[in-house]
PDB file of C-alpha atoms in Angstrom:
ATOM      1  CA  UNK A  60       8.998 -12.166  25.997  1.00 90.00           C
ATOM      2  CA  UNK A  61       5.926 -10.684  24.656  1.00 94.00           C
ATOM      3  CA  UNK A  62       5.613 -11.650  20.674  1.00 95.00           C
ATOM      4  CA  UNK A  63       2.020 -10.053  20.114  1.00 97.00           C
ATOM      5  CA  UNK A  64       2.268  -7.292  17.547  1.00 97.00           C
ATOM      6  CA  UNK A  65       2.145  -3.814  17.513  1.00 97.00           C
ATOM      7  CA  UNK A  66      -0.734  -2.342  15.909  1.00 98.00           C
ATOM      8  CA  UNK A  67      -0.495   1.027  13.876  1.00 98.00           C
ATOM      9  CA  UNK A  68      -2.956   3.164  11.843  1.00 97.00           C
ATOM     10  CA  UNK A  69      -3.487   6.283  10.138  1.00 94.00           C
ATOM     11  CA  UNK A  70      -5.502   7.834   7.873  1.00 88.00           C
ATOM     12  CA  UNK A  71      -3.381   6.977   4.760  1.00 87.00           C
ATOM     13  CA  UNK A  72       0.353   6.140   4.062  1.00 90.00           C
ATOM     14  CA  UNK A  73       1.875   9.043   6.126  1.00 88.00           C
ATOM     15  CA  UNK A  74       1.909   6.824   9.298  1.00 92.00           C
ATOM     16  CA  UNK A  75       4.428   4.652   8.169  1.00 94.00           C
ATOM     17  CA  UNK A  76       6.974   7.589   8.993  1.00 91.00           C
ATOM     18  CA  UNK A  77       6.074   5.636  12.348  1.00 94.00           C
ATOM     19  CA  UNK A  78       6.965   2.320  11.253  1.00 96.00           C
ATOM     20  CA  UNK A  79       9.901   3.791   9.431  1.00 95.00           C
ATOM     21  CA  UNK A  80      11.050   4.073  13.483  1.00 95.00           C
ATOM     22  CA  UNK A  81       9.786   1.395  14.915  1.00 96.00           C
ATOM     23  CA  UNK A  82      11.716  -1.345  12.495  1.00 96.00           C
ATOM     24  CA  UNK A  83      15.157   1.267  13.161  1.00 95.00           C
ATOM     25  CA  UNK A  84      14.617   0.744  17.147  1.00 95.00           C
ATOM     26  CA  UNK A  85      12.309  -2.171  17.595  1.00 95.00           C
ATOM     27  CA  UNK A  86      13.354  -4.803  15.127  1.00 96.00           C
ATOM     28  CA  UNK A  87      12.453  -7.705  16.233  1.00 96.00           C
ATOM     29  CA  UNK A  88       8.514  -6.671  16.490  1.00 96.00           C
ATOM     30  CA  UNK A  89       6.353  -7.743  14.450  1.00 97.00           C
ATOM     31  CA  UNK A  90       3.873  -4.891  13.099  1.00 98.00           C
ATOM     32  CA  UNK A  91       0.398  -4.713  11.787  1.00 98.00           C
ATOM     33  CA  UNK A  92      -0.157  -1.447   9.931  1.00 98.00           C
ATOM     34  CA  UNK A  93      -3.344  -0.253   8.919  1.00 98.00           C
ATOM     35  CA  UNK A  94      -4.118   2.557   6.302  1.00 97.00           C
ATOM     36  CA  UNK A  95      -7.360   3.818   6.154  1.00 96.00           C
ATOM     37  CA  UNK A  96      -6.541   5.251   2.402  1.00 94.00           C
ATOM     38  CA  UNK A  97     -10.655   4.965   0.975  1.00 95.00           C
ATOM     39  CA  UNK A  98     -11.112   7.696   3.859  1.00 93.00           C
ATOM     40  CA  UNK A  99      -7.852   9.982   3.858  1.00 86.00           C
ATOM     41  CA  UNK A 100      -7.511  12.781   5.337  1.00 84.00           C
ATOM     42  CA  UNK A 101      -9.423  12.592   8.312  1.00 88.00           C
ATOM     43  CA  UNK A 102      -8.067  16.364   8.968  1.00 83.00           C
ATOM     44  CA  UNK A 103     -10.696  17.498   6.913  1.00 83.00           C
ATOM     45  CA  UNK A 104     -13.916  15.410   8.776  1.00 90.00           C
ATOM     46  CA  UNK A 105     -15.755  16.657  12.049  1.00 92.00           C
ATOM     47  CA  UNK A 106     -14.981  15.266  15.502  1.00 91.00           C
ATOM     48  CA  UNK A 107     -17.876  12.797  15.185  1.00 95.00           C
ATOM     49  CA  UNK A 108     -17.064  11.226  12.189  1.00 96.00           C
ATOM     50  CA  UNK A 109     -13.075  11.175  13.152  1.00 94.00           C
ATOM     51  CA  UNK A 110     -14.243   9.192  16.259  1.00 97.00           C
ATOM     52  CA  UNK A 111     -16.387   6.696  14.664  1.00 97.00           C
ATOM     53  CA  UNK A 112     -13.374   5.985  12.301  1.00 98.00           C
ATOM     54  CA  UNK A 113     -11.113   5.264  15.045  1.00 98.00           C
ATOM     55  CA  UNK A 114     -13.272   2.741  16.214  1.00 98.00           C
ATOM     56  CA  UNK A 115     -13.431   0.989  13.763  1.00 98.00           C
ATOM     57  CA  UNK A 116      -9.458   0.925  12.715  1.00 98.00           C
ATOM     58  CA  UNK A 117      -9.386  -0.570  16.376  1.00 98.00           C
ATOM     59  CA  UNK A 118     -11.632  -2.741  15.955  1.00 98.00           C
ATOM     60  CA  UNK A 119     -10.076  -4.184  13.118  1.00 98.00           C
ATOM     61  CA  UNK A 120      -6.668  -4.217  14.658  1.00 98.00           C
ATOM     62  CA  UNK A 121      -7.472  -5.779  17.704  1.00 97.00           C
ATOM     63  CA  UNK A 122      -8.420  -8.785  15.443  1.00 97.00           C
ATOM     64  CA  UNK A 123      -4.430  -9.622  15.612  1.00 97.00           C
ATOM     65  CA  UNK A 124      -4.739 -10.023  19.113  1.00 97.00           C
ATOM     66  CA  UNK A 125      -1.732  -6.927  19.369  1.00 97.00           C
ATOM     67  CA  UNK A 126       0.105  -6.001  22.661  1.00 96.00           C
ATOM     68  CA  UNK A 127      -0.154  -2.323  21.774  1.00 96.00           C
ATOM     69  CA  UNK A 128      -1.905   0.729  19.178  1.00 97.00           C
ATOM     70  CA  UNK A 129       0.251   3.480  17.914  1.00 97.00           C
ATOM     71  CA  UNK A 130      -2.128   5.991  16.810  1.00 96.00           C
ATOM     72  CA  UNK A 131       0.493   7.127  13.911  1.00 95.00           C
ATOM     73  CA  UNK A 132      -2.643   9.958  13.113  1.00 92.00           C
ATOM     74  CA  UNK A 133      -2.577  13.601  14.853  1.00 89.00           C
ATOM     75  CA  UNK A 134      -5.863  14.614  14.211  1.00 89.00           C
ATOM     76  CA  UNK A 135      -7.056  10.993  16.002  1.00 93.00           C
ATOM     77  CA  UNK A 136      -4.156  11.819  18.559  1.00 92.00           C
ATOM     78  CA  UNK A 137      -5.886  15.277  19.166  1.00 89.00           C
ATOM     79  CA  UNK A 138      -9.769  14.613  18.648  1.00 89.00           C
ATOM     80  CA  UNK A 139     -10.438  10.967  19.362  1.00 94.00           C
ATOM     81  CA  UNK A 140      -7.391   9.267  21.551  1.00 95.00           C
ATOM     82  CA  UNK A 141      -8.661  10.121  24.824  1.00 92.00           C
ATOM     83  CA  UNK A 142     -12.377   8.554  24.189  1.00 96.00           C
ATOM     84  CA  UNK A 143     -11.219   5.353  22.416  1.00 97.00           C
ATOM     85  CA  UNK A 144      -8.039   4.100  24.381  1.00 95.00           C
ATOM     86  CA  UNK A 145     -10.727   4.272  27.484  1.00 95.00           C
ATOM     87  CA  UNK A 146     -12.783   2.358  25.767  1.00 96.00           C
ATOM     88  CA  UNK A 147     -10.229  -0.817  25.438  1.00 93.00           C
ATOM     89  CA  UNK A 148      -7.370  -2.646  27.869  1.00 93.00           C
ATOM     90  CA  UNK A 149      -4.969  -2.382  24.922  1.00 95.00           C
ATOM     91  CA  UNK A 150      -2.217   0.421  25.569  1.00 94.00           C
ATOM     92  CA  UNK A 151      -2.967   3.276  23.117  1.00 96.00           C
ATOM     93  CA  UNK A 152       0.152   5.763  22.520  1.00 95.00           C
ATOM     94  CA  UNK A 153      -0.479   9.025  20.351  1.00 95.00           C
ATOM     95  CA  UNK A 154       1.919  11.217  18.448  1.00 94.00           C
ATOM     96  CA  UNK A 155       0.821  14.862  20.432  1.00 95.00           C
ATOM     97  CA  UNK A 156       2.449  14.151  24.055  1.00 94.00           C
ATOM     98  CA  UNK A 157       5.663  12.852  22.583  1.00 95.00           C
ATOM     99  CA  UNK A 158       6.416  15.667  19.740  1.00 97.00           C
ATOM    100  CA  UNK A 159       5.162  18.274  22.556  1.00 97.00           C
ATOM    101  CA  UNK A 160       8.587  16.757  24.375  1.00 96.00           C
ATOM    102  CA  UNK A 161      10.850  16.377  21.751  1.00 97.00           C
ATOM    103  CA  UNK A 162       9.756  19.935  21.219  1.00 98.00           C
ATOM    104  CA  UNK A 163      10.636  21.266  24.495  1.00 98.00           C
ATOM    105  CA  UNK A 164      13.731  19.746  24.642  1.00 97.00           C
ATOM    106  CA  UNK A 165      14.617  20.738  21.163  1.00 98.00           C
ATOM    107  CA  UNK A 166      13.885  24.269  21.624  1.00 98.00           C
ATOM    108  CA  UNK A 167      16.055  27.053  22.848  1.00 98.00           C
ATOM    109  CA  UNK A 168      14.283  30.183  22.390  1.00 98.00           C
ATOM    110  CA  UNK A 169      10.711  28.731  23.381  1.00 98.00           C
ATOM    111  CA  UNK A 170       8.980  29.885  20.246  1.00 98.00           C
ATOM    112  CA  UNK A 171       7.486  26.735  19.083  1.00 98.00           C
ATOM    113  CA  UNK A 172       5.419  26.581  15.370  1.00 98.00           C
ATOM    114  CA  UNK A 173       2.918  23.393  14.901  1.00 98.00           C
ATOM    115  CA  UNK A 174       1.971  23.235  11.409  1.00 97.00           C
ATOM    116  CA  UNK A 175      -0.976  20.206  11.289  1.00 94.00           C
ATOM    117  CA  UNK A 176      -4.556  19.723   9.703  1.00 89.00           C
ATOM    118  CA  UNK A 177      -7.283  21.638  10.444  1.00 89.00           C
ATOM    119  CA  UNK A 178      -8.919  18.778  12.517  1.00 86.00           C
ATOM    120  CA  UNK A 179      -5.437  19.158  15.071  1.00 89.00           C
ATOM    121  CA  UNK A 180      -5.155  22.691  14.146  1.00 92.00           C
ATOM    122  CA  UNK A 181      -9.018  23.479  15.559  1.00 90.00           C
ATOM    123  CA  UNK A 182      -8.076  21.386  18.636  1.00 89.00           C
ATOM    124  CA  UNK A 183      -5.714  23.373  20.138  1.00 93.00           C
ATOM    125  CA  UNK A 184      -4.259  20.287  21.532  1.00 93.00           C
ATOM    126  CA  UNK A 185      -0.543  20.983  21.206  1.00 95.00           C
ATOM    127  CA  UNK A 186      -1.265  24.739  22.132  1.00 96.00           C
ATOM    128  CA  UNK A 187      -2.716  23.026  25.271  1.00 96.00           C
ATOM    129  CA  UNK A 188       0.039  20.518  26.264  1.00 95.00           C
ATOM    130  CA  UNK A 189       3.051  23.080  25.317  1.00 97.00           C
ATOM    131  CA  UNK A 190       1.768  25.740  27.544  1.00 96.00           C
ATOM    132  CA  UNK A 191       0.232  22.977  30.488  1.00 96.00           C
ATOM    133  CA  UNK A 192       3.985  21.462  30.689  1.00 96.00           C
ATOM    134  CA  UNK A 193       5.847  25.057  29.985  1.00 97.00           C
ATOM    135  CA  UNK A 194       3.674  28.288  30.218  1.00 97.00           C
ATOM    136  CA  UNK A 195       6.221  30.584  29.197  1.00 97.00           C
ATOM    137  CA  UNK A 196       6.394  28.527  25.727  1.00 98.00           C
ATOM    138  CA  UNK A 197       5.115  30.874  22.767  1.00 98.00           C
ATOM    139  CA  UNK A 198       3.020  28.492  20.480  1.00 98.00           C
ATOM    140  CA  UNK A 199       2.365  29.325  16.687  1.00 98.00           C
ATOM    141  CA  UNK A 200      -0.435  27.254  15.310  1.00 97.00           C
ATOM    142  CA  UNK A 201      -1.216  26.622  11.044  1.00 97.00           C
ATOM    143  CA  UNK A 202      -3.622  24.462   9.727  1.00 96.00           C
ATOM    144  CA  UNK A 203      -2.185  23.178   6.453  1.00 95.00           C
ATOM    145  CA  UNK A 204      -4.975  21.093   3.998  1.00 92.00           C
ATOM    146  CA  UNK A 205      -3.232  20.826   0.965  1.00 94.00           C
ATOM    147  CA  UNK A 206      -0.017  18.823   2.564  1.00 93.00           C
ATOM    148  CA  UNK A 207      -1.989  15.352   2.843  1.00 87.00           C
ATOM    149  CA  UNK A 208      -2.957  15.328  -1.054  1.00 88.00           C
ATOM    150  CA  UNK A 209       0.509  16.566  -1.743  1.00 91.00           C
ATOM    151  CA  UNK A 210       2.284  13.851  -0.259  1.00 88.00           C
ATOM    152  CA  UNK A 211      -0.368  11.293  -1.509  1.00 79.00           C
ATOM    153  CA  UNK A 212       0.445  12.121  -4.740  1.00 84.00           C
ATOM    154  CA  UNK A 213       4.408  11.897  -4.300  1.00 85.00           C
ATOM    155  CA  UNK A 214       4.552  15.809  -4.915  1.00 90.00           C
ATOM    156  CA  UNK A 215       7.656  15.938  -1.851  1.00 91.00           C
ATOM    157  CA  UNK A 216      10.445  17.056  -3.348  1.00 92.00           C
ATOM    158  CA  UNK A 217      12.379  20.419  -3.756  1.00 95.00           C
ATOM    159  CA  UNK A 218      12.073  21.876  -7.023  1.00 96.00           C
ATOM    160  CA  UNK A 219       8.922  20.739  -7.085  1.00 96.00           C
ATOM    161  CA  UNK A 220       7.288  24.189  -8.060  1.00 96.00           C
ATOM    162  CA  UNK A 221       3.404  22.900  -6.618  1.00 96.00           C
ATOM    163  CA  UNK A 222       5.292  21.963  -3.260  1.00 97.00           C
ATOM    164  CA  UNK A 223       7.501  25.114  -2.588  1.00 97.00           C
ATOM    165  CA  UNK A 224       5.056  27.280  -3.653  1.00 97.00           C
ATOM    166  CA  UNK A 225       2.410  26.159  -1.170  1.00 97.00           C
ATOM    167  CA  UNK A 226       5.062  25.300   1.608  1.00 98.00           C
ATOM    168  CA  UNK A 227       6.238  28.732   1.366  1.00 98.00           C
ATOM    169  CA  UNK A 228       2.192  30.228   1.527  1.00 98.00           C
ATOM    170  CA  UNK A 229       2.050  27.885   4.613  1.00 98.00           C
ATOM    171  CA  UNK A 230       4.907  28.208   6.186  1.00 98.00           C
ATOM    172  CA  UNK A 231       4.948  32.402   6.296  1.00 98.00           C
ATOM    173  CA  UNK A 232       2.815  33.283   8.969  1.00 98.00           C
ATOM    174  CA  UNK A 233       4.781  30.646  11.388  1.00 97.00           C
ATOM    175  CA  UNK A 234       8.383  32.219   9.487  1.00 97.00           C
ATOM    176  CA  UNK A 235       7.162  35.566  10.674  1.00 97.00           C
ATOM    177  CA  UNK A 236       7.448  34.513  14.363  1.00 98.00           C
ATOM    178  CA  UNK A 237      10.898  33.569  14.630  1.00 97.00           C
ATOM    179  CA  UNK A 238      10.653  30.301  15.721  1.00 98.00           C
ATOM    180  CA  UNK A 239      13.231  27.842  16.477  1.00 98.00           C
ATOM    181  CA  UNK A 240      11.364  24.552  16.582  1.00 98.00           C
ATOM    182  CA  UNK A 241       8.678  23.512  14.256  1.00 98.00           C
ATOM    183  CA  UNK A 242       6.380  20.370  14.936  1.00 98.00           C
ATOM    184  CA  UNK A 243       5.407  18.744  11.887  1.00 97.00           C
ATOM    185  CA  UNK A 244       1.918  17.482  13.624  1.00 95.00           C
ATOM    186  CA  UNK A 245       0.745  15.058  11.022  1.00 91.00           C
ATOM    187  CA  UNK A 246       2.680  11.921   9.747  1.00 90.00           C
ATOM    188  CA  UNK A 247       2.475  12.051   6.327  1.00 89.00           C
ATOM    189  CA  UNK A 248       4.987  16.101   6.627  1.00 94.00           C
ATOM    190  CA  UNK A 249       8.161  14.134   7.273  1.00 93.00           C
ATOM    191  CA  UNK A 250       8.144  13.387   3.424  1.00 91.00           C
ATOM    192  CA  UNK A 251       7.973  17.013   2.845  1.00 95.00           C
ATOM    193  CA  UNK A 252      11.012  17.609   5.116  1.00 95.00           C
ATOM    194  CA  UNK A 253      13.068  18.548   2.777  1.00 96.00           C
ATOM    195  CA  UNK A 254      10.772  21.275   1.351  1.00 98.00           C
ATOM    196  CA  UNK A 255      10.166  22.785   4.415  1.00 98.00           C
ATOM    197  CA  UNK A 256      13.672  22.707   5.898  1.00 98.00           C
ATOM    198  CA  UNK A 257      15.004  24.579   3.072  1.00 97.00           C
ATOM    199  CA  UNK A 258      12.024  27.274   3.525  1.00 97.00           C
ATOM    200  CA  UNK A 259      12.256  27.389   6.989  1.00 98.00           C
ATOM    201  CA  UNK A 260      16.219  27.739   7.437  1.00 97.00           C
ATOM    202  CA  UNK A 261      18.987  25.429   9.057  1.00 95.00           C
ATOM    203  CA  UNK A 262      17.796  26.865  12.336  1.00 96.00           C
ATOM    204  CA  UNK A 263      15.096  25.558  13.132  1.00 98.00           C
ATOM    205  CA  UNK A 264      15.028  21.903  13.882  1.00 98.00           C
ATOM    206  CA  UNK A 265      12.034  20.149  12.483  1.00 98.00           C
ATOM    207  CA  UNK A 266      10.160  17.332  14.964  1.00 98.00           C
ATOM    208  CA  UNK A 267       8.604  14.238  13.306  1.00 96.00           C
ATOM    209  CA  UNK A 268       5.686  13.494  15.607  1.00 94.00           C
ATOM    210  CA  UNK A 269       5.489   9.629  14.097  1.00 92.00           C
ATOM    211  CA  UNK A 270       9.375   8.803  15.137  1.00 93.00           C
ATOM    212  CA  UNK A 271       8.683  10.272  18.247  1.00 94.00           C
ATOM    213  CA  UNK A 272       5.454   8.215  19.027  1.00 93.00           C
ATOM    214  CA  UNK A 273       7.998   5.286  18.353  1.00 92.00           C
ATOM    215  CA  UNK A 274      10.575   6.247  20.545  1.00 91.00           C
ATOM    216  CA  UNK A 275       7.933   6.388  23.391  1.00 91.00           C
ATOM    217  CA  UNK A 276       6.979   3.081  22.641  1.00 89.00           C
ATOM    218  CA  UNK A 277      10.084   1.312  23.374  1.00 84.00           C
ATOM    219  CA  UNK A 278      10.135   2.078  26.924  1.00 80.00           C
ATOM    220  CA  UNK A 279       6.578   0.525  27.747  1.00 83.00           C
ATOM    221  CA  UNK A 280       6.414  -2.748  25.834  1.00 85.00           C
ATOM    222  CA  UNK A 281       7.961  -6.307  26.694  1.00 85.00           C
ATOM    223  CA  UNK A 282       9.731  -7.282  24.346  1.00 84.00           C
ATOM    224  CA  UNK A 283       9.145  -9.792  21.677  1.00 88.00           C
ATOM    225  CA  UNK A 284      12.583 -12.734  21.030  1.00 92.00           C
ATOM    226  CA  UNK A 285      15.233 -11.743  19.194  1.00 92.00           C
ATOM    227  CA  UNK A 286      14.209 -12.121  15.912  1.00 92.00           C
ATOM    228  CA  UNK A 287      13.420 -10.641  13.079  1.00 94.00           C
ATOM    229  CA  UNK A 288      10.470  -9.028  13.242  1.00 96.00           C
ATOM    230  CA  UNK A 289       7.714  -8.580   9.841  1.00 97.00           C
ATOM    231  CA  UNK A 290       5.205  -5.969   8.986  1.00 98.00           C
ATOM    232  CA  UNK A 291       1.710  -6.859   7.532  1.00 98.00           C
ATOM    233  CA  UNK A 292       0.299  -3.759   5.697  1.00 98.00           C
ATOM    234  CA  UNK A 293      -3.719  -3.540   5.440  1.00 98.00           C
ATOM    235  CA  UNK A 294      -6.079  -0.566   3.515  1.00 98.00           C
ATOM    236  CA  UNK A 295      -9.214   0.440   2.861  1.00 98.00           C
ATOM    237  CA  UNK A 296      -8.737   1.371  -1.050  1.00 97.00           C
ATOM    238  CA  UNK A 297      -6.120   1.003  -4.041  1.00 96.00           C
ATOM    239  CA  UNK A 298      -3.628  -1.438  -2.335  1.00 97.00           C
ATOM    240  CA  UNK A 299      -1.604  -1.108  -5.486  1.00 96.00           C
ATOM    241  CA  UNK A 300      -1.428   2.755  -4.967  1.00 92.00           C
ATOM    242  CA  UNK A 301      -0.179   2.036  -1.170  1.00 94.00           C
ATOM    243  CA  UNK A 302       2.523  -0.394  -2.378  1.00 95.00           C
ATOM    244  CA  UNK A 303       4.138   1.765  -4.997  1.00 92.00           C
ATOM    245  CA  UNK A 304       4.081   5.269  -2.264  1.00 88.00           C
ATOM    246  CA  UNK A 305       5.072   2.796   0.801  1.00 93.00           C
ATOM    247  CA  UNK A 306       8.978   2.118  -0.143  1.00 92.00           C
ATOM    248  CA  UNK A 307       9.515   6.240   0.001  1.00 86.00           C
ATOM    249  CA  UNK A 308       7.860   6.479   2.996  1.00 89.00           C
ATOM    250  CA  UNK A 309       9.707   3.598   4.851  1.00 92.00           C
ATOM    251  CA  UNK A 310      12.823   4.070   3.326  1.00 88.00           C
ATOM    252  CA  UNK A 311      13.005   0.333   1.999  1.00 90.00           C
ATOM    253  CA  UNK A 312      10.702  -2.256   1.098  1.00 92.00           C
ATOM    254  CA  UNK A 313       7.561  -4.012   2.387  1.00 94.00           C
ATOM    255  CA  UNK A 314       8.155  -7.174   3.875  1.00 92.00           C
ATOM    256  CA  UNK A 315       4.472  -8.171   2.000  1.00 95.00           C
ATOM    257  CA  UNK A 316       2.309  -6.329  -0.254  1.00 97.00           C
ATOM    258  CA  UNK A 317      -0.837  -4.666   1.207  1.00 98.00           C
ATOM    259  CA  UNK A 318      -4.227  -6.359   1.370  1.00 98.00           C
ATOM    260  CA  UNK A 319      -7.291  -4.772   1.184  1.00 98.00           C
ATOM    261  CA  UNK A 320      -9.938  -4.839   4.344  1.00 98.00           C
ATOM    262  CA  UNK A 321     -13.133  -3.627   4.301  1.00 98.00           C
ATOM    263  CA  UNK A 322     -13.376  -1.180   7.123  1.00 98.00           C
ATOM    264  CA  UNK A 323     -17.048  -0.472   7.344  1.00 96.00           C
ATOM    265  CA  UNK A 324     -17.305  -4.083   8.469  1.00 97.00           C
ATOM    266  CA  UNK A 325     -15.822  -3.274  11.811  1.00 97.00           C
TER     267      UNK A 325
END
């Protein structure tokens, strides 16, 4: 039995679509979670500044002396994963390689739409990864800036004329190419689901790149005792604001309120 936690950060709130998996199929683990919300979106930042970010959110997480990192952040996952988890011994698993194969599985027609931020977008990451594992796949790419802020601000919901209306300017060019599989390649667009399902039709089948970081996790861990496990939230700004958004994202409550860190420290 291994009863070190499992260390998880993003940008903002939107990772906890992550831990929203992780307590579903892992729950006796204990979790430290890690919001960097004075600095969201990193989408929008160059690769430099994404990269000395990252640091420091591992920094501060391996202060819990965890077994593992889920970097529950695709534009870390695409820019920054490959420098930093060489950087430490602690097993660092990203959301790109595991949506890529929920993707391919998921997909019948091979006509694949990854709708991200700009930072993953730019990256070409999940272009790359489709087409190195499948080359036949046909990959549709769209960088989507305004999705962070909307789900920050709880705007997630159909009927919600601010959300459908730039959902729908979003979502046309990737509409236009028929696909039958659309990556949602950021953790904070599972809250949107429901917005872009209904634009998108009933078939195409939406992948949530956080739950499938999580799945990938379960296979490479030892696990902690049967117990039940608890989740210590941390951010870098308004822990107040986090506790009110976190319940919708995790579908339930927080096992203890967030406390505030200051991440320039690490």
């Amino acid at each position: 039995m291994d009863n070190r936690p499992i260390g998880v950060f993003d940008s903002g709130v939107g990772g906890l679509t992550a831990v929203r998996r992780l307590h579903e199929i892992l729950p006796h683990e204990d979790i430290i979670y890690f919001g960097d919300t004075g600095r969201v979106p990193y989408g929008t930042r160059s690769a430099e500044t994404i990269l000395k970010y990252t640091r420091q959110d591992v920094r501060f997480l391996r202060k819990f002396d965890i077994k593992a990192i889920v970097v529950a952040c695709n534009t870390v996952s695409a820019t920054a994963l490959d420098i930093v988890a060489n950087e430490t011994d602690v097993p660092m698993i990203g959301v790109v390689w595991p949506a890529c194969a929920a993707a391919r599985a998921a997909t019948k027609t091979g006509r694949i739409g990854v709708i991200g931020t700009p930072a993953t977008v730019r990256s070409g990451v999940y272009d790359r990864m489709l087409k190195a594992a499948d080359p036949n796949l046909a990959v549709f790419m769209q960088p989507c800036p305004l999705l962070v802020p909307l789900v920050e601000n709880g705007r997630v919901h159909c009927g919600d004329i601010v959300a459908e209306t730039v959902v729908r300017e979003y979502l046309a060019p990737i509409k236009a190419q028929n696909v039958d599989t659309l990556i949602l390649a950021c953790t904070h667009y599972p809250l949107l689901s429901e917005v872009v399902a209904a634009e998108m039709g009933e078939n195409v089948t939406l992948i949530d790149s956080g739950a499938a970081a999580a799945e990938s996790v379960r296979g490479m861990l030892v696990p902690a005792e049967e117990r039940q496990g608890k989740t210590r939230y941390f951010v870098s700004d308004d822990p107040q604001g986090f506790n009110q958004l976190a319940p919708g994202f995790l579908n339930g409550s927080l096992d203890f309120p967030a406390e505030q860190v200051d991440i320039d420290a690490y």
